[in-house]
PDB file of N, CA and C in Angstrom:
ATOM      1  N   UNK A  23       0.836  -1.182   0.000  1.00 42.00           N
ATOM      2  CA  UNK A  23       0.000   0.000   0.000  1.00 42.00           C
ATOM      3  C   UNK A  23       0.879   1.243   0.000  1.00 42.00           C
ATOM      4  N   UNK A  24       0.620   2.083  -0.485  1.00 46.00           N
ATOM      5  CA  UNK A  24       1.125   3.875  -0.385  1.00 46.00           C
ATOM      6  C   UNK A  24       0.541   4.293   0.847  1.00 46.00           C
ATOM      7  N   UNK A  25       1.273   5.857   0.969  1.00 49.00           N
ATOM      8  CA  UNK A  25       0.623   6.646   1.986  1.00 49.00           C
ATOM      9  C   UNK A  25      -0.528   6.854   1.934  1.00 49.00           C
ATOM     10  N   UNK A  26      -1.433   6.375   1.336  1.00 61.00           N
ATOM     11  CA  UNK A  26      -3.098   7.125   1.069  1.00 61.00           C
ATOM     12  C   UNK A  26      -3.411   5.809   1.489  1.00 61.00           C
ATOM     13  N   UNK A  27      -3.556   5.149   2.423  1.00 67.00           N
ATOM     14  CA  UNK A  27      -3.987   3.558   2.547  1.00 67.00           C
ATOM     15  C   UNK A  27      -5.757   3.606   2.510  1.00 67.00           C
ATOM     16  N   UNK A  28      -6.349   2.340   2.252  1.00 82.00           N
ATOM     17  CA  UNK A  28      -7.241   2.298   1.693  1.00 82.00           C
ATOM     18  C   UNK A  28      -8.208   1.603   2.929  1.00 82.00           C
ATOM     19  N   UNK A  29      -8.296   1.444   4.237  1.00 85.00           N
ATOM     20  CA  UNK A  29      -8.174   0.282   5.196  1.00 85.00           C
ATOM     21  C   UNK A  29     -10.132   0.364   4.891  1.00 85.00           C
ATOM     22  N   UNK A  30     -10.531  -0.572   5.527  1.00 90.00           N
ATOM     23  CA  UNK A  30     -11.759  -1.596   5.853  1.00 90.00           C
ATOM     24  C   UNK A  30     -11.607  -2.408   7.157  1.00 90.00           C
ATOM     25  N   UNK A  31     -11.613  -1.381   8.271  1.00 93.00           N
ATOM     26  CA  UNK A  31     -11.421  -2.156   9.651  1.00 93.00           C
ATOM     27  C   UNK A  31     -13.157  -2.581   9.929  1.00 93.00           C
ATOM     28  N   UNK A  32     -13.082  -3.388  10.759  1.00 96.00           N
ATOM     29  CA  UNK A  32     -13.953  -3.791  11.393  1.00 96.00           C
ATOM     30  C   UNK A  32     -13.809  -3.185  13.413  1.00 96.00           C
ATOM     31  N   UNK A  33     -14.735  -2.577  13.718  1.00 97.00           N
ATOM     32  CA  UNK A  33     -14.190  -2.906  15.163  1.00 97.00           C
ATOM     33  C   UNK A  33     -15.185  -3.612  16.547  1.00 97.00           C
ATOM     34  N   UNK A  34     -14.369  -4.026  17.377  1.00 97.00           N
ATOM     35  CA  UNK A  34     -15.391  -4.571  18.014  1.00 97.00           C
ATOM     36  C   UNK A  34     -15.740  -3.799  19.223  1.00 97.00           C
ATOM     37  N   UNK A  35     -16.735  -3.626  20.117  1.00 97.00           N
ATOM     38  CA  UNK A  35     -16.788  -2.836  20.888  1.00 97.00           C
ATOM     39  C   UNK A  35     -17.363  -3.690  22.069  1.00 97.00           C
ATOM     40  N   UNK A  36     -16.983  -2.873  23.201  1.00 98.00           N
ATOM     41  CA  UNK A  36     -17.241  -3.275  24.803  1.00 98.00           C
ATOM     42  C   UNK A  36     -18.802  -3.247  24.737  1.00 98.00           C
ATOM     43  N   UNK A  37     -19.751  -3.445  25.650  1.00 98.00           N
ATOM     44  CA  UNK A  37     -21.230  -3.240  25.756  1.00 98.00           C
ATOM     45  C   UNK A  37     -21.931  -1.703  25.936  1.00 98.00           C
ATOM     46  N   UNK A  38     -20.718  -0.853  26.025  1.00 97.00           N
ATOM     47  CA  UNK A  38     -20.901   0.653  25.954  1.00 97.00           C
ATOM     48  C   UNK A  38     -20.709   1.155  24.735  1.00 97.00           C
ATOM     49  N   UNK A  39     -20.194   0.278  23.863  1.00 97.00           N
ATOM     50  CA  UNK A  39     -20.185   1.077  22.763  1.00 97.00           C
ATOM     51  C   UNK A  39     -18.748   1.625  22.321  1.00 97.00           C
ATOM     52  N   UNK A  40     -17.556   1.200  23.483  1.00 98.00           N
ATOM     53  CA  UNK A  40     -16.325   1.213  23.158  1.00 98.00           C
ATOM     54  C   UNK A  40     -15.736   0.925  22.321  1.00 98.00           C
ATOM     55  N   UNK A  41     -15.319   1.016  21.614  1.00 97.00           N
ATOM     56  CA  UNK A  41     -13.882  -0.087  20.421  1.00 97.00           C
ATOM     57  C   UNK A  41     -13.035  -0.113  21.851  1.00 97.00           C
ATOM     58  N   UNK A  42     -12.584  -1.463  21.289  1.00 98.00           N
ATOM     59  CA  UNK A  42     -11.724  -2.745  22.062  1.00 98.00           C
ATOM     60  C   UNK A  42     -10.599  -2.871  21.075  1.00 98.00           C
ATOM     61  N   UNK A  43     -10.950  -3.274  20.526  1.00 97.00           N
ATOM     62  CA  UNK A  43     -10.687  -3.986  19.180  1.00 97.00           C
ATOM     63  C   UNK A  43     -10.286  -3.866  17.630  1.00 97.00           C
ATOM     64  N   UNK A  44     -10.236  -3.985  16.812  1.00 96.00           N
ATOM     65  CA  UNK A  44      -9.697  -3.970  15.287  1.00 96.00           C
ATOM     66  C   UNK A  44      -9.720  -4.699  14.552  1.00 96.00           C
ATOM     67  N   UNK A  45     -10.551  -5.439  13.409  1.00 96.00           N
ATOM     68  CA  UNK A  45     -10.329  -6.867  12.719  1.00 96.00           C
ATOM     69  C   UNK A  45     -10.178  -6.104  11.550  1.00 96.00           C
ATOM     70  N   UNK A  46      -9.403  -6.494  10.649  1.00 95.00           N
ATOM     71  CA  UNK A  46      -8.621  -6.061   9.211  1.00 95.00           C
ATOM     72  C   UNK A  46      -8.449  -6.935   8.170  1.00 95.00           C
ATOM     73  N   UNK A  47      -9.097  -6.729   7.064  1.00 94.00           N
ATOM     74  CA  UNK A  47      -8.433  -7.538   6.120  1.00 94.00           C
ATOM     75  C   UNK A  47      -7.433  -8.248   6.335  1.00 94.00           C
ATOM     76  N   UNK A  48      -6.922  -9.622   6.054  1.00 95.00           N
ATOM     77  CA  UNK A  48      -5.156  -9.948   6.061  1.00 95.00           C
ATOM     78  C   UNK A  48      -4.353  -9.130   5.338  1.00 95.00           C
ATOM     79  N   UNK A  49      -4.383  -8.938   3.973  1.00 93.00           N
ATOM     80  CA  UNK A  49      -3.735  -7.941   2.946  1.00 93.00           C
ATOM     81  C   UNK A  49      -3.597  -6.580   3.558  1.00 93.00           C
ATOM     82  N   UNK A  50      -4.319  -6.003   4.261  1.00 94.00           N
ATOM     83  CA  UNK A  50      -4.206  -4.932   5.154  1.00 94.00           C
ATOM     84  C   UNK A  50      -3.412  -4.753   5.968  1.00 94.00           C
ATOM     85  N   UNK A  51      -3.665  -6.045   6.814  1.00 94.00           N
ATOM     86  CA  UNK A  51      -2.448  -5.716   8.382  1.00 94.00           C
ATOM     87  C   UNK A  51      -0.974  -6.229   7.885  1.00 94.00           C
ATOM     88  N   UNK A  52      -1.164  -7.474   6.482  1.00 94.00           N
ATOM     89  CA  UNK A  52       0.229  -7.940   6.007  1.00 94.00           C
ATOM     90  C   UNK A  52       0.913  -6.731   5.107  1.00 94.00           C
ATOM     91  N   UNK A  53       0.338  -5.739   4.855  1.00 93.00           N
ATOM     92  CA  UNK A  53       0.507  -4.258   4.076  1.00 93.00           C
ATOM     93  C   UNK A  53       1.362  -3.129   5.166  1.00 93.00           C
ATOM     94  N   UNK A  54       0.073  -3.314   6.751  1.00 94.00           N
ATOM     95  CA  UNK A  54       0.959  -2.442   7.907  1.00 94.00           C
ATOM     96  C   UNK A  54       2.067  -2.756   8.198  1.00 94.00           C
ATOM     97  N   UNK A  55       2.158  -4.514   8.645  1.00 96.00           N
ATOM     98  CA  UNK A  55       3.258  -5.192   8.885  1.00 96.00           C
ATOM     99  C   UNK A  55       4.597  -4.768   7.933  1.00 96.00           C
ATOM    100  N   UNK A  56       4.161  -4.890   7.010  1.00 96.00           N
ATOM    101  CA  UNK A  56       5.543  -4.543   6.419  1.00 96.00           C
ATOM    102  C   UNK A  56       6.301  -2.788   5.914  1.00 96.00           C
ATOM    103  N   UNK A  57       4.830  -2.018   5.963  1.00 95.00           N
ATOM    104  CA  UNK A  57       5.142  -0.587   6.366  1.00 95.00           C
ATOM    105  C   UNK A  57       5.924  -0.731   7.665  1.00 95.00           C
ATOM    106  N   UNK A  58       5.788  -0.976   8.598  1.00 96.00           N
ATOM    107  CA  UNK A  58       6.382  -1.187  10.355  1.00 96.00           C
ATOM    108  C   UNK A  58       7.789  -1.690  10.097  1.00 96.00           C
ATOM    109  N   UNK A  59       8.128  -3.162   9.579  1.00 97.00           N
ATOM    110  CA  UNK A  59       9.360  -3.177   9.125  1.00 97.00           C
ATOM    111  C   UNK A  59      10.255  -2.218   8.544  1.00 97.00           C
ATOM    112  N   UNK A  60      10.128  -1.976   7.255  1.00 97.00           N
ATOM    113  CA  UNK A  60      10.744  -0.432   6.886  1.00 97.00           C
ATOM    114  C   UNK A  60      11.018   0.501   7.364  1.00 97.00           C
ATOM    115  N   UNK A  61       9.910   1.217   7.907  1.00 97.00           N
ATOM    116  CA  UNK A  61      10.547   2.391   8.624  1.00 97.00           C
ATOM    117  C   UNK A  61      11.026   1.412  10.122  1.00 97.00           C
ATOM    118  N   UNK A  62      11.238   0.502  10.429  1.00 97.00           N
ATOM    119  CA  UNK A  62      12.539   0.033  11.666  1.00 97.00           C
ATOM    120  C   UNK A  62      13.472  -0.249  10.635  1.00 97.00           C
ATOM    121  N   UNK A  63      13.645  -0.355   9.423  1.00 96.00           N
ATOM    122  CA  UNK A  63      15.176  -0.135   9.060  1.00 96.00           C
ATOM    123  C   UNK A  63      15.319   0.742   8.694  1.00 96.00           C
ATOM    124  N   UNK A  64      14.542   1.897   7.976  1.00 95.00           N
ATOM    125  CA  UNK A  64      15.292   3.647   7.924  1.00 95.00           C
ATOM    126  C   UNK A  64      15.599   3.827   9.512  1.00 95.00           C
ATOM    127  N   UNK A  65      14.739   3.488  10.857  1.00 96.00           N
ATOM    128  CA  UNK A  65      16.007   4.103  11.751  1.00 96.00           C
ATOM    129  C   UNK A  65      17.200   3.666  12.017  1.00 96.00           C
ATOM    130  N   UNK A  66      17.017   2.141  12.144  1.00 96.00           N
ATOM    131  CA  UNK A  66      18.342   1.621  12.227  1.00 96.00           C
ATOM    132  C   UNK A  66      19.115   2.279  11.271  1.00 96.00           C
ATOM    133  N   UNK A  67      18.849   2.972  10.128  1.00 95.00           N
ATOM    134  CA  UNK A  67      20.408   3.170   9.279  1.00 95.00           C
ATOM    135  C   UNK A  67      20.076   4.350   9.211  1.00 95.00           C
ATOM    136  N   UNK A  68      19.603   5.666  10.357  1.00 94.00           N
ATOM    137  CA  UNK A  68      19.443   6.625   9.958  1.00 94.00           C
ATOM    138  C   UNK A  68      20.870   7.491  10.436  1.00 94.00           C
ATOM    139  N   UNK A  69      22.014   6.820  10.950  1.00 94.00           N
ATOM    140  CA  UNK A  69      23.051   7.629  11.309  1.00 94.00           C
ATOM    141  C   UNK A  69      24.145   6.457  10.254  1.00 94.00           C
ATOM    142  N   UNK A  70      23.550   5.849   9.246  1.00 94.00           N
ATOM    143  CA  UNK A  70      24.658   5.837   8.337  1.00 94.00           C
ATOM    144  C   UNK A  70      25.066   6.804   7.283  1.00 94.00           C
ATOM    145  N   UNK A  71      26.192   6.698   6.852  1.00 94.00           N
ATOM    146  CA  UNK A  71      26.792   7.953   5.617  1.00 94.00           C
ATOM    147  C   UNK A  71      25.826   7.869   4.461  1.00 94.00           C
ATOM    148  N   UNK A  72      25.442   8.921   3.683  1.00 92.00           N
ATOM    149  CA  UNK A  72      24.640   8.740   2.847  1.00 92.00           C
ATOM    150  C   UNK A  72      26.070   8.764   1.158  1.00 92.00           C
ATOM    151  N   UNK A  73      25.141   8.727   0.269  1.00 93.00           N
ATOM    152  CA  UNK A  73      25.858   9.275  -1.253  1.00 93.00           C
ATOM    153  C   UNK A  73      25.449   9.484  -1.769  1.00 93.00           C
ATOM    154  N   UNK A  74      26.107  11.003  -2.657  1.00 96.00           N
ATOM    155  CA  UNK A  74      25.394  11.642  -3.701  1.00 96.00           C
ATOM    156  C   UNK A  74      24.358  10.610  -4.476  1.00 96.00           C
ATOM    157  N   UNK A  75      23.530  11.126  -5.469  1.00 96.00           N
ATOM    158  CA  UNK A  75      23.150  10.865  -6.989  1.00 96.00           C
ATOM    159  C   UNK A  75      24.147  10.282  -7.847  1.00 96.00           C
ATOM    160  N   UNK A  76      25.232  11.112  -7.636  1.00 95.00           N
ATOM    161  CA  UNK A  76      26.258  10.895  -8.936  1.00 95.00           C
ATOM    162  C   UNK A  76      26.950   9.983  -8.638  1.00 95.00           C
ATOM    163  N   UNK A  77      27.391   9.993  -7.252  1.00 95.00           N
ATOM    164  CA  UNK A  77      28.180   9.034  -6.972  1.00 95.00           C
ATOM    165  C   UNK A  77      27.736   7.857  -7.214  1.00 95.00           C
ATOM    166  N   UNK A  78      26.473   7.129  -6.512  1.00 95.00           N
ATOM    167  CA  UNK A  78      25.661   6.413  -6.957  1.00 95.00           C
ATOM    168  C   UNK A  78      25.750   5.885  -8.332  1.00 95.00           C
ATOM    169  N   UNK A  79      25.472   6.837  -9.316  1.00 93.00           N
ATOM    170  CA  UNK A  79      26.054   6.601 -10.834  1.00 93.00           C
ATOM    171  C   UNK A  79      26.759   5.978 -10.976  1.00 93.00           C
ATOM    172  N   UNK A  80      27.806   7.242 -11.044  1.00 93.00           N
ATOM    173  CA  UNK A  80      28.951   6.848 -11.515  1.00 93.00           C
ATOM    174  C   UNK A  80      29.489   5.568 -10.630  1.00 93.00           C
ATOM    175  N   UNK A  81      29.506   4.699  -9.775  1.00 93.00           N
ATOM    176  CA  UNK A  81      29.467   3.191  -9.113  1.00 93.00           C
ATOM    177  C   UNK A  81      28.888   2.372 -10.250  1.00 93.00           C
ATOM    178  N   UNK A  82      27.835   2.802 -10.326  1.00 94.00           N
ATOM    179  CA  UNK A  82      26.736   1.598 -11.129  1.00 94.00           C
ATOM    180  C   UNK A  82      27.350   1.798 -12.724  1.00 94.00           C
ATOM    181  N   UNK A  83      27.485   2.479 -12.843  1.00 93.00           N
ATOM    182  CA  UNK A  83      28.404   2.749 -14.239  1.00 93.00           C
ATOM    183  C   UNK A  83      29.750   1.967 -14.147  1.00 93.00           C
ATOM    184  N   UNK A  84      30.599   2.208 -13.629  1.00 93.00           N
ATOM    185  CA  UNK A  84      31.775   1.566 -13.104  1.00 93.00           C
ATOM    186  C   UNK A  84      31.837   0.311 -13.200  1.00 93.00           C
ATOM    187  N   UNK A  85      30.497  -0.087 -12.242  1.00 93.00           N
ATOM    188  CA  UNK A  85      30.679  -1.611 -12.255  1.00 93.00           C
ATOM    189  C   UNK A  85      29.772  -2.699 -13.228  1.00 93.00           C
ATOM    190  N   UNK A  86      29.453  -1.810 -13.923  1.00 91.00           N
ATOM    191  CA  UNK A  86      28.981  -2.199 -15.526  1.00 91.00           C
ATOM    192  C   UNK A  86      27.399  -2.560 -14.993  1.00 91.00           C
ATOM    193  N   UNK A  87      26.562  -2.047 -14.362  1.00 92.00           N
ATOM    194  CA  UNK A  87      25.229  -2.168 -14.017  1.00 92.00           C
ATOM    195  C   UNK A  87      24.658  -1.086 -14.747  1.00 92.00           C
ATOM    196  N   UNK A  88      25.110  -0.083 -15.290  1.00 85.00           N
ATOM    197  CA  UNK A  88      23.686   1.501 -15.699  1.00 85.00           C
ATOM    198  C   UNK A  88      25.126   1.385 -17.048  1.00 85.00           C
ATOM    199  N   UNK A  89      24.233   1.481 -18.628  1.00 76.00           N
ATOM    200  CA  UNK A  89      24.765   1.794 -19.142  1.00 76.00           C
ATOM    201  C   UNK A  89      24.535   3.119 -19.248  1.00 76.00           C
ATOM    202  N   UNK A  90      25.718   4.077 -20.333  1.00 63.00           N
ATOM    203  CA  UNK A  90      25.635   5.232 -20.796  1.00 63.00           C
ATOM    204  C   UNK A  90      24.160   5.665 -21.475  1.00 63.00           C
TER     205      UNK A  90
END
């Protein structure tokens, strides 16, 4: 899913009328689940070195992956 997610929760509620609860599509929560993963690895690598654009390139060029 993208940032505009599309959800279809279900919820369940206490006898007052509370939500308790949350039931979700599978494709839904297996969609959150793996949004949740991701951003825990942008933080884990958010104090690694980054690299240019070009540099980037010019690597993938180098090592014969992006032709001219």
């Amino acid at each position: 899913m993208t940032a505009k997610h599309a959800f279809h929760p279900e919820y369940i509620t206490d006898a007052n009328g509370h939500r308790k609860a949350v039931v979700l599509p599978i494709e839904e929560y297996e969609s959150l689940i793996e949004d949740l993963a991701d951003l825990a690895i942008v933080a884990e690598r958010r104090g690694e070195p980054t690299l240019s654009h070009e540099a980037v390139m010019d690597e993938l060029e180098r090592d014969g992956l992006l032709s001219d």
